[in-house]
Short mmCIF file of C-alpha atoms and ligand atoms in Angstrom, two decimals:
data_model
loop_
_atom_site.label_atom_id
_atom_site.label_comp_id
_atom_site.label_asym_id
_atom_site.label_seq_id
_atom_site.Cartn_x
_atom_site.Cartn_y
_atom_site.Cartn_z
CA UNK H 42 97.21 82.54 111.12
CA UNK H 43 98.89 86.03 111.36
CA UNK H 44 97.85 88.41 114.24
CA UNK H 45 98.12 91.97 115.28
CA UNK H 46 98.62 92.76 118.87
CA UNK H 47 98.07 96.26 118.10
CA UNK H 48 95.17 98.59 118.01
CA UNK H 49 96.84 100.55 115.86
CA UNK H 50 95.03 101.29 112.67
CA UNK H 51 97.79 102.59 110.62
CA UNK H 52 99.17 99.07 111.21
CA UNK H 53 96.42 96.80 109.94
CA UNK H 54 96.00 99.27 107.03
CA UNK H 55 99.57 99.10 106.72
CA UNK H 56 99.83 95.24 106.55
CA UNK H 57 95.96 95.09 104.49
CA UNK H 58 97.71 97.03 102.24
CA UNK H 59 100.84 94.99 101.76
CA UNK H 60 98.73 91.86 101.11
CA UNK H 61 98.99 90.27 104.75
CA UNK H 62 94.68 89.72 106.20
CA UNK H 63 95.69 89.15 110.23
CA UNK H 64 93.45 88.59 112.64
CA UNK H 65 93.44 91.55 115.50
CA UNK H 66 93.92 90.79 119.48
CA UNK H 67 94.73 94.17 121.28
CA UNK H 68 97.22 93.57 123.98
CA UNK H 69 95.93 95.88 126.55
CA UNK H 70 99.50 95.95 127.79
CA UNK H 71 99.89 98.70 130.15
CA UNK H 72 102.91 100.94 128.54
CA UNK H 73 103.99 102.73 131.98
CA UNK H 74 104.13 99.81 133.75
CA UNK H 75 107.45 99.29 131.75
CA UNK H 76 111.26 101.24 131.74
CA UNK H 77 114.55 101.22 129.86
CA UNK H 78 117.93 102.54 129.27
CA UNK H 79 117.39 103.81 126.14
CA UNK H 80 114.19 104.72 123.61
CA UNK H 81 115.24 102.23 121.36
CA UNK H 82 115.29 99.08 124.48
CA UNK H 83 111.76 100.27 125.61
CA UNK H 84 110.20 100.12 122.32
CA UNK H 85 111.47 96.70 122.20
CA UNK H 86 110.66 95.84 125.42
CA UNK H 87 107.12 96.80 124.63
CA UNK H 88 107.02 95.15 121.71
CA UNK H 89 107.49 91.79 123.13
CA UNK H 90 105.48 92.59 125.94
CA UNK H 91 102.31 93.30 123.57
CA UNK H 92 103.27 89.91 121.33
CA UNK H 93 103.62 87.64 124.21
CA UNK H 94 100.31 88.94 125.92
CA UNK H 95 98.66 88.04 123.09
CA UNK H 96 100.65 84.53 122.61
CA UNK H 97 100.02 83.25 125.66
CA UNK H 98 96.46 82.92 125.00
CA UNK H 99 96.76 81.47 121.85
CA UNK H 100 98.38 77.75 120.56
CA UNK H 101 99.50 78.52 117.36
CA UNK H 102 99.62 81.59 115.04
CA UNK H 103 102.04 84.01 114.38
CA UNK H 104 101.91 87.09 116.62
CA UNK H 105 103.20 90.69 115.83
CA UNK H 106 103.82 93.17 118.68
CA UNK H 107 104.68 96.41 117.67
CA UNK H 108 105.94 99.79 119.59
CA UNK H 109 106.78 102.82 118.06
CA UNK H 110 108.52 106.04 120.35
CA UNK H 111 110.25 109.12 119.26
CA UNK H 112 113.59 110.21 119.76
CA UNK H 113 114.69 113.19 120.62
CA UNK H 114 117.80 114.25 122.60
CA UNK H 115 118.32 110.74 123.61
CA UNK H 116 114.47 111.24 125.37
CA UNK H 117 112.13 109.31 124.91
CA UNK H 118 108.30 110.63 123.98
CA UNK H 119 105.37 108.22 123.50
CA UNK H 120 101.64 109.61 122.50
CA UNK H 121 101.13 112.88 124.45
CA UNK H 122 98.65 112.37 127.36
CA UNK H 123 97.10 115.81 127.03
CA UNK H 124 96.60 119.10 124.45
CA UNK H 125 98.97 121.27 126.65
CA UNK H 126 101.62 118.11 126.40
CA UNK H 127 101.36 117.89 122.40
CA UNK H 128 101.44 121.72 122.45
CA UNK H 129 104.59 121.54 124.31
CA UNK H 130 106.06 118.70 122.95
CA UNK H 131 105.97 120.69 118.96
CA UNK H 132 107.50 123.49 120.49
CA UNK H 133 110.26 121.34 121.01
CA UNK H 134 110.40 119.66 118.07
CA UNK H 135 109.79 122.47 115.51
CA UNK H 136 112.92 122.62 113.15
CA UNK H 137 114.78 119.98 114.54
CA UNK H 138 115.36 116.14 113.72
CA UNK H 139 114.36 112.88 115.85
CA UNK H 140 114.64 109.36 115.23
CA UNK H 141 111.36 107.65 115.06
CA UNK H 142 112.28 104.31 116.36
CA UNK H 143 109.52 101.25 115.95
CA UNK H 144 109.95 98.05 118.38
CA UNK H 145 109.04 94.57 116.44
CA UNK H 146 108.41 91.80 117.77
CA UNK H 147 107.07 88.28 116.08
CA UNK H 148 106.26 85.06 118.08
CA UNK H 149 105.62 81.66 116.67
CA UNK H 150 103.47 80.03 118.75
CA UNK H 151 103.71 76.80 118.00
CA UNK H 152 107.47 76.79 117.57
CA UNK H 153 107.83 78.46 121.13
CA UNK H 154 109.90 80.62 118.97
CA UNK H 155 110.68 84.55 119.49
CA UNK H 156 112.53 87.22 117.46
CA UNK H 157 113.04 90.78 117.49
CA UNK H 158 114.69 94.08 116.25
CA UNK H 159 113.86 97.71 115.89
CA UNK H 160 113.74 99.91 112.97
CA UNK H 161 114.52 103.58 113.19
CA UNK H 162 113.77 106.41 110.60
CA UNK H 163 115.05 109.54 110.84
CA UNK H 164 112.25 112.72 110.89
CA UNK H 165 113.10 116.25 110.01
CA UNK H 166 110.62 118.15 111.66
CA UNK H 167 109.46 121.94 110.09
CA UNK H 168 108.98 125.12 111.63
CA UNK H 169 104.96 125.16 112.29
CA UNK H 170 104.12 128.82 113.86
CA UNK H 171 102.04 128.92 117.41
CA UNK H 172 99.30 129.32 115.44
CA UNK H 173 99.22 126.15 113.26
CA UNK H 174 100.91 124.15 116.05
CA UNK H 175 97.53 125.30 117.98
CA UNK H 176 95.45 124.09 114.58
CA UNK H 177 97.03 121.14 114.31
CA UNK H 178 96.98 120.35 118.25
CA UNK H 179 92.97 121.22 118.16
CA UNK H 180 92.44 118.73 115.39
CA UNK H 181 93.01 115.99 118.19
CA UNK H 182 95.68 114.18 115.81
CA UNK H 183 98.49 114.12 117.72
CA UNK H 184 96.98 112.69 121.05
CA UNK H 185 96.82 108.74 119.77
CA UNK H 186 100.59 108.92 117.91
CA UNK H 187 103.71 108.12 118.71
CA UNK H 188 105.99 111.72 118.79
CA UNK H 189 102.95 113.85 118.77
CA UNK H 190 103.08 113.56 114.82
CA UNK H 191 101.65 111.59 111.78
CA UNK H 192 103.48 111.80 108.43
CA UNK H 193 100.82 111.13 105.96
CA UNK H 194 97.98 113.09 107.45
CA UNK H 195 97.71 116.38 108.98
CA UNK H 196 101.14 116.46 110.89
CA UNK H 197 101.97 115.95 107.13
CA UNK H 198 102.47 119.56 106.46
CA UNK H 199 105.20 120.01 109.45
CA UNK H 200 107.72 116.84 108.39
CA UNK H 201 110.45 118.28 105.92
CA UNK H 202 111.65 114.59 105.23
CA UNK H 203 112.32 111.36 106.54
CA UNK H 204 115.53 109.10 106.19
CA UNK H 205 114.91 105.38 106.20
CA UNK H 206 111.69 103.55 105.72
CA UNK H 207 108.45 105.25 105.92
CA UNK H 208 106.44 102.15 106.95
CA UNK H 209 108.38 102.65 110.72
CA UNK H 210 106.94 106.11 111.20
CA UNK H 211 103.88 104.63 110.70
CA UNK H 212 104.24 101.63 113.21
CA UNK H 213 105.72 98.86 111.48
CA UNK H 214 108.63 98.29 108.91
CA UNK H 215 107.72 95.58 106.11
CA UNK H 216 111.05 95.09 105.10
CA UNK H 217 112.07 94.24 108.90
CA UNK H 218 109.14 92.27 109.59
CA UNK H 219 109.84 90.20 106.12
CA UNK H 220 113.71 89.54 107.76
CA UNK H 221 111.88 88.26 111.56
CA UNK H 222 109.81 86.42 109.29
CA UNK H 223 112.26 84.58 107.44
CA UNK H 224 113.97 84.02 110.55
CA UNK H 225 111.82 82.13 111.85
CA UNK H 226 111.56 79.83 108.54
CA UNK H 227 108.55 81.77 106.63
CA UNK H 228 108.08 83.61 103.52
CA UNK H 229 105.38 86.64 103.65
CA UNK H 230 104.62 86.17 100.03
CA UNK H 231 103.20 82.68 101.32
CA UNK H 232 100.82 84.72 103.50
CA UNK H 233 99.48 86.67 100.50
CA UNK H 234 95.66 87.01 99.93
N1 LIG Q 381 98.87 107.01 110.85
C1 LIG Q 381 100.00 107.25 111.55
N2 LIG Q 381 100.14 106.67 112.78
C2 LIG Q 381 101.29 106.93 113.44
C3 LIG Q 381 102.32 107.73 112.93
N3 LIG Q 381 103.31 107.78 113.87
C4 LIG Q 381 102.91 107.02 114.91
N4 LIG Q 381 101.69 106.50 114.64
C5 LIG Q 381 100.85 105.66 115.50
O1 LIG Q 381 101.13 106.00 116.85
C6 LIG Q 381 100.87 104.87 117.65
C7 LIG Q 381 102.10 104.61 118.48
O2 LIG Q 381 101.70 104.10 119.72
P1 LIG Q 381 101.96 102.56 120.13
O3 LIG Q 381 101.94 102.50 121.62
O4 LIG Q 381 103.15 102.04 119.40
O5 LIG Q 381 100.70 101.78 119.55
P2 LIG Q 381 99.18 101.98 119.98
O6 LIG Q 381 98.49 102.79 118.93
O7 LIG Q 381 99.09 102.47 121.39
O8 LIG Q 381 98.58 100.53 119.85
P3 LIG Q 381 99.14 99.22 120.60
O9 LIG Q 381 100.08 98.56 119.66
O10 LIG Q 381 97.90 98.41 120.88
O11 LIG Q 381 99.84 99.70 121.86
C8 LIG Q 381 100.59 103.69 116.71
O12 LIG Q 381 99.21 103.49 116.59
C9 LIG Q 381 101.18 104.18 115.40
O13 LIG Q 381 100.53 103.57 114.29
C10 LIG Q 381 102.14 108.32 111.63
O14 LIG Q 381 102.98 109.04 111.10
N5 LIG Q 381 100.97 108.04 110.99
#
């Protein structure tokens, strides 16, 4: 049995999509109750704090904590609490590039066994004006994503490019989780629907 310790969407769509049916246990792991030296240590810190929630009430399974943060100026910036924050937080990133950086995290229960790694993908933000910064802030997007930003839907419009894999932007990297999988002695084609 795969599960999620994520309420992500994106995630579960992400793995639905890529043939993988897990079964979903949010964490409830509270975020600020954690610290690190770096964006990249707290992501994985959370990560493993969300997985092993989640394992500890289970006996078997295979559990996937996840944490995604963006980078920018070596700060680190998490879903924006309020409007005025993601307001502020685009004015800051208009035109320049951050490193979206995704926390994994996979537990085999049984096993006792833990591994984990981040992913990072680059972002190169555009130049939104006040006003569609204000349109896209008033659509409510940004509030439940990492960076203030989604690059598939309506942040969409503001991302230039990304360098590295896309899947990390959107909360989990297939191609990492396939490597923590294989680490710990399974193939994710064997999980296939
Ligand atoms: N669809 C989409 N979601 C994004 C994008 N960037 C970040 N996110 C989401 O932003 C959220 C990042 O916050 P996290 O704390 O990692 O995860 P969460 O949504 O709070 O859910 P938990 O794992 O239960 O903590 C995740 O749900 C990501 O899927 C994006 O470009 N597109």
């Amino acid at each position: 049995m795969i599960v999620l310790a994520s309420a992500s969407a994106a995630r579960l769509a992400l793995l639905r999509n890529a043939g993988l049916d897990p079964k979903v246990i949010v964490s409830g792991v509270d975020e600020d109750a954690f610290s690190a030296h770096t964006p990249a240590a707290l992501s994985l810190v959370l990560a493993k704090a969300k997985a092993e929630a989640v394992a500890a009430g289970l006996g078997d399974g295979l559990v996937i904590g996840c944490d995604s943060i963006l980078e920018l100026d070596g700060r680190p910036y998490g879903k924006p609490a309020t409007q005025e924050e993601a307001l502020d937080r685009w004015r800051i990133m208009r035109g320049r590039t951050g490193r979206l950086v995704t926390g994994h995290c996979v537990i085999d229960v049984a096993a006792g066994r833990q591994v984990a790694e981040t992913a990072t993908t680059v972002v190169h933000f555009g130049s939104p004006s006040e006003e569609e910064i204000a349109a896209y802030v008033g659509t409510g997007e940004p509030l439940s994503l990492a960076g203030a930003f989604s690059v598939e839907g309506r942040g969409g419009w503001f991302v230039e490019g990304i360098e590295g894999d896309h899947g990390t932007v959107l909360g989990i990297s297939l191609p990492l989780l396939r490597e923590l999988f294989d680490e710990l002695g399974y193939a994710v084609t064997s999980f296939w629907r």
